[in-house]
Amino acid sequence: MSNYHIKNLEEYYQIYRKSTRDPENFWSEVAEEHFLWRRKWDQVLQWDFEKPEVKWFEGAKLNITENCIDRHLLTKGDKTAILWEPNDPAEDAQHISYQELYQRVNRFANVLKSKGIKMGDRVCIYLPMIPELAISVLACARIGAIHSVVFAGFSSTALSTRINDASCKMVITSDGSYRGSKTIDLKGIVDEALEKCECVESVLVAKRINSDIDMKEGRDHWLQPLLDKADDQCQPEVMDAEDPLFILYTSGSTGTPKGMLHTCGGYMVYTAYTFKNIFQYKDQEVYWCTADIGWITGHSYIVYGPLANGATTLMFEGVPSYPDFGRFWEIVEKHKVNQFYTAPTAIRALAKEKLDYVNKYDLSSLKVLGTVGEPINEEAWHWYNDNVGKGQAPIVDTWWQTETGGIMISPIPYATPTIPTYATLPLPGVQLALMDEKGEEIKGNLVSGRLCVKFPWPSMARTIWGNHERYRDTYFSAFKGKYFTGDGAMRDAVGYYRITGRVDDVVIVSGHNLGTAPIEDAINEHPAVAESAIVGFPHEVKGNALYGFIILKEVGETRDRANLRKEINQQITEHIGPIAKLDKIQFVPGLPKTRSGKIMRRILRKIASDDTSNLGDISTLLNPEVVRQIMDEKID
Ligand code: WT7
């Protein structure tokens, strides 16, 4: 029996037990058999959750791009590595073979070097979903530069904060991007961001929309002429297993985003292992994850996991609604996609449209369907199962986080029986615990609590860039000796997990993890705003939407409320991006607070969700009378 490829439920349980009895032996077997190491490790695992410190495969040497590209050249040189589908169906798809990917990554790596980028330098990548995005990520990894991809839908303020936090030396962007029928001026956003960034020495600009843009002399360089001149050979930098691979920002409960740092060895082993098992990928198949590479899903399951397995990974530039709502299914038919991985919010949006959009296409190639990002509701699950998978393709509801690097809880398709809304079972090597509010582990089944992980896994983030203390406080202080996920979960009678949602101040809107604090910070900068509190409430398509309770500065403020609402959302768009706009804004006379001054979001959440039957004891509040006032003026 191979530990690497799980084929049925019995095997899953056997492998799972083995992985928890002796995790070091388990992961060293996986790592040994399936990857290319320049030097083997001295020690499989060293850990201490108090510090916290976690090291996997210490002493080992490798380069992840050698594993993702070079070692496939002999056997799969002509196989398509990246299958790129453009925004506009009239434009041709690109089939980039492993051989071509090798050359393009090497060329790009040489360009980085020629601009002074060395091992350990940080490079910010702000690109649309064009091949250069995946290629630049790999080029950084090739020379040991730390990539920090920022989602190209983020605003210039969000971009500059991230560039400065990691002191990036370079930004890679494009003249613009296509998004459905619109174009976006990415370079303009970069220029604005860079007014606030002194660390950036050079900007590489890919051409995508052929727009007329400003190029700053000495700083900005068109990418293509540099690539044309560059050599297509570039020796991979030999990295330590624990050297940084990338930083990826995720929101937290304060305004500053958290730069999660992932390292080379463990991340590679875990993302490759989970990709293989969760998508049951076989040679010749075409795998498609619809996420953007700007999120962890794209890092782990468009780029690194699939390529480490020699897979064909489809990368889509566009949106599900352009030119019409059949676009996803048209692509599935056109490229005979076998595994399809998307987000519940996309499923819900498509489920609102006519079934003709789905039924027009031949989807019989589909063997595995996946979801990620938020709990999938039962209705969306059934729609996906019945209309896309035709009841023939198991749905893997995969639970994980930017911090975990790879999927932690998921069915193994064709092995684990699936139940709607259940992420089901932990992957081998993942040891979960449910904790009660007193900090005790809740044993047994049919229980719920706060979801923790009690043993390290190879792809966990090692720190928050530049702030190890925050890393410890956020993840390792709530429950002694355990990693706390921030989510609540329940375990059913047979040990399946169902994620119930965040228990902290993070709201998942359309699959985007949004911290309420940075949004409040943005709103509070508006001159008319005194204070604000943002909560999530259930939304048919987005899963959750944002509700803002806002106190205005002057009592009896006479400015037009509709204008104010617009300005506030504009402010949010500028600071964070349009995804964080508020659906509802209620101007309130006060916010319910505890005596220590903490806003009682729990009560606001209930009001926003029209669930006020049980508000709990509000008499202990500083200002209980305000609750009734807010309820009376609630916006529907
Ligand atoms: C949070 C992490 C991991 C890639 C996308 C999001 C929620 C994620 C599920 C799921 C229920 C889920 C959790 C988690 N989440 N997947 N299958 N079922 N909830 O990454 O932005 O780091 O967000 O997304 O609340 O903590 P992220």
XYZ file of C-alpha atoms and ligand atoms in Angstrom:
663
model
C 0.000 0.000 0.000
C 1.335 3.420 -0.917
C 0.919 6.167 1.647
C 0.820 8.654 -1.169
C -2.353 7.689 -2.943
C -5.452 6.795 -0.949
C -7.925 4.658 -2.887
C -10.681 3.695 -0.508
C -12.090 4.408 2.919
C -10.374 1.499 4.605
C -7.051 2.657 3.263
C -7.807 6.164 4.448
C -8.359 4.975 8.007
C -5.231 2.811 7.926
C -3.087 5.618 6.596
C -4.654 8.140 8.946
C -3.900 5.951 11.972
C -0.356 5.421 10.797
C 0.098 9.163 10.293
C -0.957 9.955 13.845
C 0.863 7.067 15.544
C 4.159 8.089 14.027
C 3.846 11.372 12.106
C 7.569 11.744 11.537
C 7.908 8.374 9.955
C 4.778 8.915 7.897
C 5.853 12.268 6.438
C 9.421 11.164 5.871
C 8.156 8.212 3.814
C 5.974 10.508 1.729
C 8.767 13.047 1.284
C 11.372 10.432 0.447
C 9.403 8.571 -2.188
C 7.913 11.404 -4.154
C 10.219 14.388 -4.329
C 13.596 15.467 -5.525
C 15.911 16.558 -2.723
C 19.422 17.887 -3.215
C 20.154 16.718 0.302
C 18.043 14.706 2.751
C 16.962 16.084 6.139
C 18.743 15.528 9.426
C 15.541 15.665 11.391
C 11.949 15.285 10.196
C 10.265 17.524 12.750
C 11.160 19.872 15.517
C 8.376 21.750 17.257
C 7.309 23.766 20.209
C 3.857 25.387 20.178
C 4.773 27.555 23.163
C 7.422 29.571 21.337
C 5.892 28.807 18.760
C 8.410 27.175 16.462
C 7.896 24.488 13.840
C 10.552 23.062 11.531
C 10.015 20.281 9.032
C 12.792 18.426 7.193
C 15.560 20.482 8.770
C 18.854 20.225 6.979
C 17.218 19.153 3.710
C 18.043 21.048 0.516
C 15.758 21.472 -2.467
C 14.285 23.827 -4.969
C 10.513 23.616 -5.349
C 10.640 24.544 -9.054
C 12.914 21.607 -9.756
C 10.144 19.463 -8.298
C 7.391 21.306 -10.153
C 9.133 21.535 -13.528
C 12.603 20.043 -14.160
C 11.933 16.543 -12.959
C 8.949 16.180 -15.303
C 10.916 17.163 -18.406
C 12.105 13.689 -19.332
C 8.759 11.967 -19.028
C 6.308 14.821 -19.568
C 8.199 17.502 -21.488
C 5.468 17.840 -24.115
C 2.580 17.539 -21.717
C 0.618 20.731 -21.060
C 1.559 22.101 -17.678
C -0.511 25.277 -17.756
C -3.600 25.485 -19.905
C -4.502 29.149 -20.038
C -7.992 30.258 -21.002
C -8.369 33.995 -21.728
C -11.123 36.350 -20.590
C -12.586 36.534 -24.079
C -13.576 33.190 -25.631
C -12.686 34.566 -29.070
C -9.028 34.697 -28.095
C -7.046 31.435 -28.302
C -6.226 29.364 -25.266
C -2.521 28.748 -24.598
C -1.119 25.299 -23.979
C 2.156 25.761 -22.135
C 4.061 22.486 -22.026
C 6.410 21.536 -19.197
C 9.309 22.172 -21.573
C 8.028 25.631 -22.463
C 7.265 26.419 -18.833
C 10.836 25.471 -17.962
C 12.209 27.918 -20.493
C 9.819 30.731 -19.635
C 10.451 30.416 -15.896
C 14.201 30.364 -16.433
C 14.066 33.415 -18.656
C 11.971 35.257 -16.114
C 14.317 34.192 -13.312
C 17.260 35.605 -15.257
C 15.402 38.892 -15.728
C 14.830 39.082 -11.971
C 18.522 38.511 -11.387
C 19.485 41.135 -13.948
C 17.421 43.636 -11.962
C 19.338 42.812 -8.801
C 16.891 40.398 -7.153
C 18.663 37.858 -4.956
C 17.723 35.025 -2.641
C 15.689 36.331 0.289
C 14.572 39.561 -1.445
C 10.834 40.216 -1.496
C 9.054 40.671 -4.798
C 5.475 41.899 -4.952
C 3.407 40.433 -7.775
C 0.295 42.385 -8.759
C -0.939 40.745 -11.932
C -4.170 39.523 -13.474
C -4.662 35.820 -14.201
C -2.319 35.694 -17.182
C 0.465 33.098 -17.608
C 3.050 35.643 -16.417
C 1.472 35.453 -12.964
C 2.218 31.754 -12.502
C 5.543 32.121 -14.285
C 6.710 35.024 -12.128
C 5.756 33.139 -8.959
C 7.864 30.193 -10.115
C 10.696 32.458 -11.262
C 10.936 33.930 -7.772
C 10.981 30.459 -6.262
C 13.666 29.420 -8.757
C 16.114 32.010 -7.424
C 14.966 31.923 -3.807
C 13.291 35.326 -3.855
C 10.227 35.534 -1.612
C 7.089 36.263 -3.608
C 4.245 38.268 -2.166
C 1.299 38.071 -4.520
C -1.327 40.755 -3.972
C -4.742 40.087 -5.504
C -5.137 42.445 -8.475
C -8.573 43.542 -7.253
C -7.053 45.274 -4.230
C -6.814 49.059 -4.057
C -3.632 51.123 -4.197
C -3.743 51.686 -0.436
C -4.031 47.964 0.279
C -1.209 47.364 -2.196
C 1.146 49.944 -0.711
C 0.547 48.648 2.823
C 1.551 45.168 1.710
C 4.560 46.340 -0.312
C 5.865 48.330 2.647
C 5.172 45.646 5.236
C 7.465 43.222 3.406
C 9.858 45.924 2.072
C 9.523 44.605 -1.458
C 12.332 45.599 -3.805
C 10.370 44.995 -6.961
C 6.786 45.020 -8.220
C 5.652 42.922 -11.170
C 2.464 44.160 -12.826
C 0.806 44.691 -16.193
C -0.444 47.633 -18.205
C -3.957 46.600 -17.293
C -6.336 43.691 -16.998
C -9.545 42.411 -18.515
C -12.427 41.574 -16.286
C -15.472 40.564 -18.280
C -16.324 43.490 -20.540
C -14.260 45.944 -18.488
C -10.591 46.837 -18.406
C -8.770 47.884 -15.269
C -5.822 50.244 -15.144
C -3.491 48.164 -12.981
C -0.385 50.181 -13.725
C -2.168 53.360 -12.600
C -2.992 51.684 -9.294
C 0.631 50.606 -8.897
C 1.890 54.124 -9.641
C -0.412 55.526 -6.987
C 0.673 52.896 -4.461
C 4.352 53.487 -5.136
C 4.059 57.131 -4.158
C 3.997 55.734 -0.644
C 6.673 53.030 -1.069
C 10.335 53.896 -0.891
C 11.585 50.313 -0.878
C 10.689 49.571 -4.516
C 13.595 49.907 -6.929
C 12.089 48.502 -10.086
C 8.776 47.654 -11.709
C 8.371 45.056 -14.446
C 5.354 45.609 -16.670
C 3.730 42.878 -18.740
C 1.680 43.965 -21.712
C -1.881 42.700 -21.658
C -4.368 45.324 -22.821
C -2.055 47.533 -24.888
C -3.121 50.667 -23.119
C -1.173 53.856 -23.137
C 0.463 54.048 -19.722
C 3.124 56.111 -18.031
C 6.490 54.446 -17.606
C 8.744 56.003 -15.008
C 12.238 56.370 -16.369
C 14.798 54.216 -14.554
C 12.154 52.442 -12.454
C 9.696 50.858 -14.900
C 10.639 48.289 -17.531
C 8.545 46.506 -20.136
C 8.851 42.813 -19.428
C 8.824 41.295 -22.897
C 12.010 42.879 -24.318
C 13.868 41.762 -21.190
C 12.542 38.215 -21.532
C 13.487 38.140 -25.204
C 17.085 38.891 -24.325
C 17.298 36.529 -21.338
C 18.915 33.107 -21.345
C 16.553 30.140 -20.992
C 18.823 28.321 -18.577
C 18.884 29.274 -14.915
C 20.265 26.997 -12.245
C 17.794 26.671 -9.388
C 18.964 28.141 -6.090
C 19.489 25.340 -3.597
C 17.244 26.212 -0.663
C 17.002 24.923 2.891
C 13.699 23.212 3.594
C 12.906 25.932 6.131
C 13.877 28.885 3.928
C 10.956 31.205 3.132
C 9.079 30.510 -0.088
C 6.408 33.198 0.011
C 4.424 35.698 2.002
C 0.693 35.935 1.528
C -1.428 38.506 3.335
C -4.659 37.684 5.082
C -6.881 39.954 7.130
C -6.899 39.898 10.873
C -8.755 41.517 13.697
C -6.675 44.700 13.604
C -6.182 46.989 10.627
C -2.759 45.660 9.641
C -2.929 42.587 7.407
C -0.983 39.505 8.458
C 1.799 38.415 6.114
C 1.694 34.663 6.532
C 5.095 33.167 5.819
C 5.343 29.759 4.179
C 8.553 27.790 3.763
C 9.871 25.546 0.991
C 10.053 21.902 2.050
C 6.972 21.242 4.144
C 4.734 23.354 1.942
C 5.797 21.431 -1.147
C 5.269 18.005 0.421
C 1.885 18.832 1.893
C 0.332 20.661 -1.078
C 1.486 17.937 -3.473
C 0.208 15.181 -1.189
C -3.197 16.757 -0.665
C -3.623 17.653 -4.338
C -3.040 14.049 -5.325
C -5.527 12.624 -2.855
C -8.266 15.214 -2.832
C -8.547 15.478 -6.581
C -7.469 11.897 -7.372
C -5.619 13.328 -10.339
C -4.416 10.846 -12.985
C -2.060 11.477 -15.866
C -3.696 12.961 -18.990
C -6.451 14.569 -16.975
C -7.232 18.283 -16.936
C -7.683 19.923 -13.568
C -9.245 23.344 -13.054
C -9.336 25.524 -9.974
C -11.222 28.771 -10.608
C -9.587 30.728 -7.782
C -7.238 33.631 -8.372
C -3.536 33.040 -7.730
C -3.797 36.100 -5.473
C -5.338 33.807 -2.845
C -3.804 30.809 -1.111
C -6.100 28.482 -3.082
C -4.375 29.591 -6.264
C -0.886 29.278 -4.796
C -1.416 25.758 -3.510
C -3.919 24.324 -5.978
C -3.303 26.118 -9.265
C 0.468 26.408 -9.111
C 2.472 24.332 -6.651
C 0.310 21.269 -5.830
C -0.720 20.411 -9.393
C 2.688 21.112 -10.952
C 4.488 19.067 -8.294
C 2.310 16.177 -9.493
C 3.016 16.806 -13.174
C -0.621 17.716 -13.767
C -2.247 19.899 -16.407
C -3.602 22.872 -14.497
C -6.089 25.203 -16.134
C -5.808 28.891 -15.406
C -8.745 31.160 -16.294
C -8.391 34.893 -16.744
C -12.056 35.805 -16.814
C -15.221 35.766 -14.742
C -18.092 33.247 -14.593
C -20.599 35.723 -16.086
C -18.808 36.794 -19.252
C -19.823 36.657 -22.041
C -22.672 34.886 -20.256
C -23.385 32.696 -17.255
C -22.446 29.566 -19.175
C -18.754 30.480 -19.355
C -17.526 27.969 -16.723
C -19.434 25.125 -18.326
C -18.330 26.096 -21.810
C -14.714 25.844 -20.621
C -15.351 22.491 -18.957
C -16.684 21.147 -22.245
C -14.022 22.763 -24.409
C -11.060 21.450 -22.407
C -12.729 18.295 -21.078
C -12.060 19.266 -17.499
C -11.915 16.319 -15.093
C -11.592 18.029 -11.729
C -13.319 21.340 -11.060
C -12.655 23.332 -7.884
C -14.580 26.503 -7.086
C -16.217 28.536 -4.311
C -19.740 28.281 -2.882
C -20.401 31.928 -3.744
C -19.760 31.212 -7.435
C -22.079 28.213 -7.267
C -24.838 30.259 -5.669
C -24.480 33.026 -8.248
C -24.705 30.532 -11.119
C -27.570 28.644 -9.516
C -29.679 31.808 -9.756
C -29.431 31.760 -13.537
C -31.342 29.627 -16.019
C -30.409 25.944 -16.052
C -29.988 26.219 -19.824
C -26.581 27.739 -19.202
C -25.478 24.460 -17.653
C -27.473 22.034 -19.729
C -26.186 23.388 -23.028
C -22.774 21.845 -22.411
C -21.350 18.363 -22.180
C -20.018 18.059 -18.657
C -19.503 14.310 -18.720
C -15.722 14.645 -18.303
C -16.176 15.817 -14.693
C -15.079 13.298 -12.077
C -14.510 15.389 -8.977
C -16.121 18.671 -7.895
C -14.640 20.782 -5.151
C -15.595 23.765 -3.010
C -13.618 25.980 -0.696
C -13.745 29.256 1.149
C -16.833 29.115 3.301
C -19.448 26.650 4.441
C -21.503 25.480 1.464
C -25.216 25.585 2.151
C -27.338 22.564 1.436
C -29.223 24.100 -1.493
C -26.070 25.112 -3.348
C -24.549 21.685 -2.659
C -27.538 19.943 -4.260
C -27.588 22.274 -7.236
C -23.882 21.601 -7.829
C -24.282 17.882 -7.342
C -27.395 17.476 -9.502
C -26.791 19.908 -12.338
C -23.034 20.029 -12.711
C -21.977 16.603 -11.492
C -25.254 14.905 -12.560
C -24.964 12.914 -9.365
C -21.858 11.189 -10.752
C -19.050 13.383 -9.445
C -18.417 13.451 -5.710
C -18.170 16.901 -4.105
C -15.155 17.553 -1.938
C -15.963 20.288 0.560
C -12.430 21.304 1.519
C -11.763 23.231 4.710
C -8.497 25.100 5.186
C -6.955 28.559 5.564
C -4.215 30.817 4.245
C -2.393 29.883 7.438
C -2.646 26.129 6.919
C -1.098 26.271 3.430
C -3.049 23.226 2.286
C -6.393 21.461 2.689
C -6.903 20.104 6.211
C -10.382 18.569 6.194
C -11.969 17.047 3.112
C -13.558 13.900 1.785
C -11.320 11.703 -0.358
C -13.490 11.333 -3.469
C -14.681 7.808 -4.246
C -13.563 6.816 -0.736
C -15.276 9.010 1.852
C -19.084 9.069 1.620
C -20.073 12.735 1.324
C -22.825 14.562 3.202
C -23.928 18.057 2.173
C -22.361 20.792 4.346
C -19.809 18.436 5.902
C -16.106 18.811 5.203
C -15.954 15.305 6.743
C -12.541 13.909 7.742
C -9.067 15.297 8.486
C -6.311 14.551 6.000
C -3.598 12.146 7.124
C -1.265 13.924 9.523
C -3.928 16.406 10.633
C -4.809 16.020 14.314
C -7.838 18.086 15.256
C -9.322 19.030 18.599
C -12.580 20.724 19.570
C -12.205 22.975 22.600
C -14.742 24.393 24.993
C -14.749 27.937 26.305
C -12.873 26.923 29.428
C -10.010 25.631 27.339
C -10.699 21.920 27.787
C -10.678 19.523 24.877
C -14.113 18.088 24.127
C -13.675 14.394 23.476
C -16.117 12.016 21.850
C -18.631 12.493 19.057
C -21.798 14.555 18.607
C -20.119 17.615 20.098
C -19.213 21.110 18.975
C -16.562 23.601 19.954
C -13.725 25.711 18.738
C -11.624 24.054 16.083
C -7.947 23.580 16.911
C -5.061 21.545 15.557
C -2.941 19.849 18.171
C 0.034 18.609 16.179
C 2.090 20.353 13.471
C 1.542 19.585 9.793
C 4.154 20.302 7.137
C 2.558 23.290 5.376
C 1.606 25.409 8.352
C 2.651 29.068 8.207
C 5.792 29.494 10.302
C 5.262 33.092 11.357
C 3.707 36.425 10.470
C 6.278 38.407 8.516
C 8.008 40.783 10.909
C 5.700 40.027 13.824
C 6.237 36.681 15.501
C 4.497 37.875 18.624
C 1.303 38.504 16.716
C 1.611 35.014 15.252
C 1.799 33.578 18.744
C -1.005 35.726 20.123
C -3.379 35.092 17.240
C -2.983 31.360 16.843
C -1.315 29.838 19.892
C -2.535 31.754 22.916
C -6.272 30.986 23.039
C -5.665 27.305 23.776
C -2.438 26.193 25.362
C -0.301 24.013 23.134
C -2.748 24.160 20.227
C -3.153 26.032 16.969
C -6.524 27.836 17.055
C -8.194 28.239 13.670
C -10.744 30.934 14.556
C -13.544 28.637 13.367
C -16.217 26.734 15.203
C -17.038 23.160 14.229
C -19.117 20.198 15.202
C -18.221 16.508 15.086
C -21.062 14.140 14.260
C -21.751 10.599 15.376
C -19.199 9.028 13.029
C -16.510 11.661 13.544
C -17.251 13.815 10.502
C -16.580 17.525 10.891
C -18.945 20.274 9.915
C -17.564 23.793 9.999
C -20.043 26.214 11.515
C -18.213 29.463 10.755
C -15.912 32.044 12.267
C -16.062 32.711 15.956
C -13.998 35.901 15.709
C -14.367 39.227 13.897
C -13.766 37.915 10.418
C -16.615 37.783 7.902
C -16.444 35.672 4.767
C -18.035 37.607 1.907
C -18.211 35.792 -1.420
C -15.422 33.565 -0.187
C -13.196 36.518 0.713
C -11.924 36.576 4.230
C -12.576 40.135 5.415
C -11.500 41.443 8.788
C -14.078 43.886 10.107
C -11.419 46.043 11.788
C -9.705 47.328 8.641
C -13.098 48.193 7.159
C -14.026 50.095 10.292
C -10.693 51.904 10.143
C -11.434 52.968 6.579
C -14.927 54.218 7.460
C -13.743 56.075 10.511
C -11.494 58.195 8.336
C -14.557 59.797 6.776
C -14.841 63.281 8.304
C -18.509 62.812 9.250
C -18.027 59.471 11.022
C -17.472 59.207 14.747
C -17.485 55.470 15.209
C -18.554 52.342 13.376
C -19.105 48.637 13.786
C -19.321 46.169 10.936
C -20.923 42.742 11.140
C -21.835 40.077 8.650
C -25.378 38.927 7.902
C -26.554 36.024 5.730
C -26.840 36.804 2.022
C -28.345 34.593 -0.659
C -25.467 34.810 -3.111
C -22.474 36.110 -1.218
C -22.927 33.833 1.772
C -22.492 36.837 4.014
C -22.782 40.519 3.317
C -21.670 43.444 5.449
C -23.913 45.589 7.610
C -22.478 48.828 8.981
C -23.711 50.519 12.131
C -22.317 54.019 12.022
C -22.383 56.902 14.483
C -22.094 60.307 12.860
C -20.068 63.036 14.472
C -22.560 65.828 14.843
C -25.891 65.201 16.419
C -28.530 66.322 13.966
C -26.098 66.060 11.037
C -28.135 67.316 8.114
C -26.160 66.045 5.131
C -27.971 63.850 2.706
C -27.880 60.299 4.018
C -27.798 58.691 0.582
C -24.735 60.742 -0.337
C -23.041 59.838 2.903
C -23.655 56.164 2.281
C -22.097 56.499 -1.164
C -19.086 58.337 0.196
C -18.539 55.756 2.896
C -18.561 52.929 0.374
C -16.246 54.938 -1.836
C -13.886 55.300 1.097
C -13.929 51.529 1.616
C -13.300 50.905 -2.074
C -10.256 53.148 -1.979
C -8.806 51.634 1.177
C -9.567 47.978 0.688
C -11.374 47.319 -2.566
C -14.948 46.962 -3.812
C -15.350 43.503 -2.243
C -15.521 45.130 1.178
C -18.377 47.536 0.379
C -21.297 47.572 2.806
C -24.677 46.264 1.647
C -26.512 48.116 4.383
C -25.593 51.204 6.329
C -27.587 52.269 9.355
C -26.779 55.535 11.110
C -27.187 54.933 14.826
C -27.146 57.108 17.932
C -24.796 54.737 19.769
C -23.322 51.237 19.751
C -23.974 48.634 22.439
C -20.863 48.395 24.584
C -19.626 46.431 27.515
C -18.508 48.324 30.558
C -14.940 47.879 29.442
C -15.871 49.616 26.186
C -15.808 46.609 23.858
C -18.489 46.818 21.169
C -20.917 43.916 21.528
C -20.798 42.670 17.987
C -22.704 39.581 18.994
C -25.812 41.751 19.536
C -25.278 43.704 16.329
C -24.865 40.466 14.410
C -28.225 39.293 15.719
C -29.932 42.545 14.815
C -28.425 42.535 11.327
C -29.575 38.936 10.822
C -33.124 39.615 12.110
C -32.587 37.118 14.861
C -33.457 39.138 17.921
C -35.543 36.585 19.811
C -32.668 35.849 22.127
C -30.339 38.764 22.624
C -29.158 37.466 25.984
C -28.879 39.639 29.033
C -28.325 43.160 27.807
C -28.721 44.782 31.203
C -24.995 44.473 31.838
C -24.259 46.796 28.941
C -23.051 50.304 29.411
C -25.966 51.582 27.327
C -28.738 48.957 27.076
C -31.292 51.506 25.822
C -29.442 51.883 22.533
C -30.271 48.314 21.521
C -34.004 49.027 21.212
C -33.327 52.223 19.247
C -31.110 50.347 16.790
C -33.704 47.606 16.371
C -36.475 50.096 15.666
C -34.528 51.736 12.870
C -33.110 48.556 11.357
C -32.746 48.575 7.559
C -34.432 45.738 5.651
C -11.450 30.683 6.369
C -10.081 30.814 5.786
C -8.519 28.214 2.171
C -8.746 28.961 1.001
C -9.838 29.965 0.977
C -10.049 30.792 2.202
C -13.446 29.549 5.857
C -12.632 27.887 4.157
C -14.189 26.372 4.232
C -15.071 25.266 4.118
C -16.369 26.213 5.810
C -14.496 27.374 5.182
C -13.076 29.307 7.306
C -11.578 29.532 7.333
N -13.504 28.307 5.093
N -13.035 26.728 3.632
N -14.873 24.272 3.236
N -16.150 25.227 4.937
N -15.582 27.288 5.963
O -8.868 31.073 2.887
O -9.112 33.513 3.291
O -7.569 32.116 4.709
O -10.061 31.915 4.931
O -12.406 30.388 5.350
O -13.736 30.232 8.116
O -11.074 29.851 8.599
P -8.829 32.205 3.955
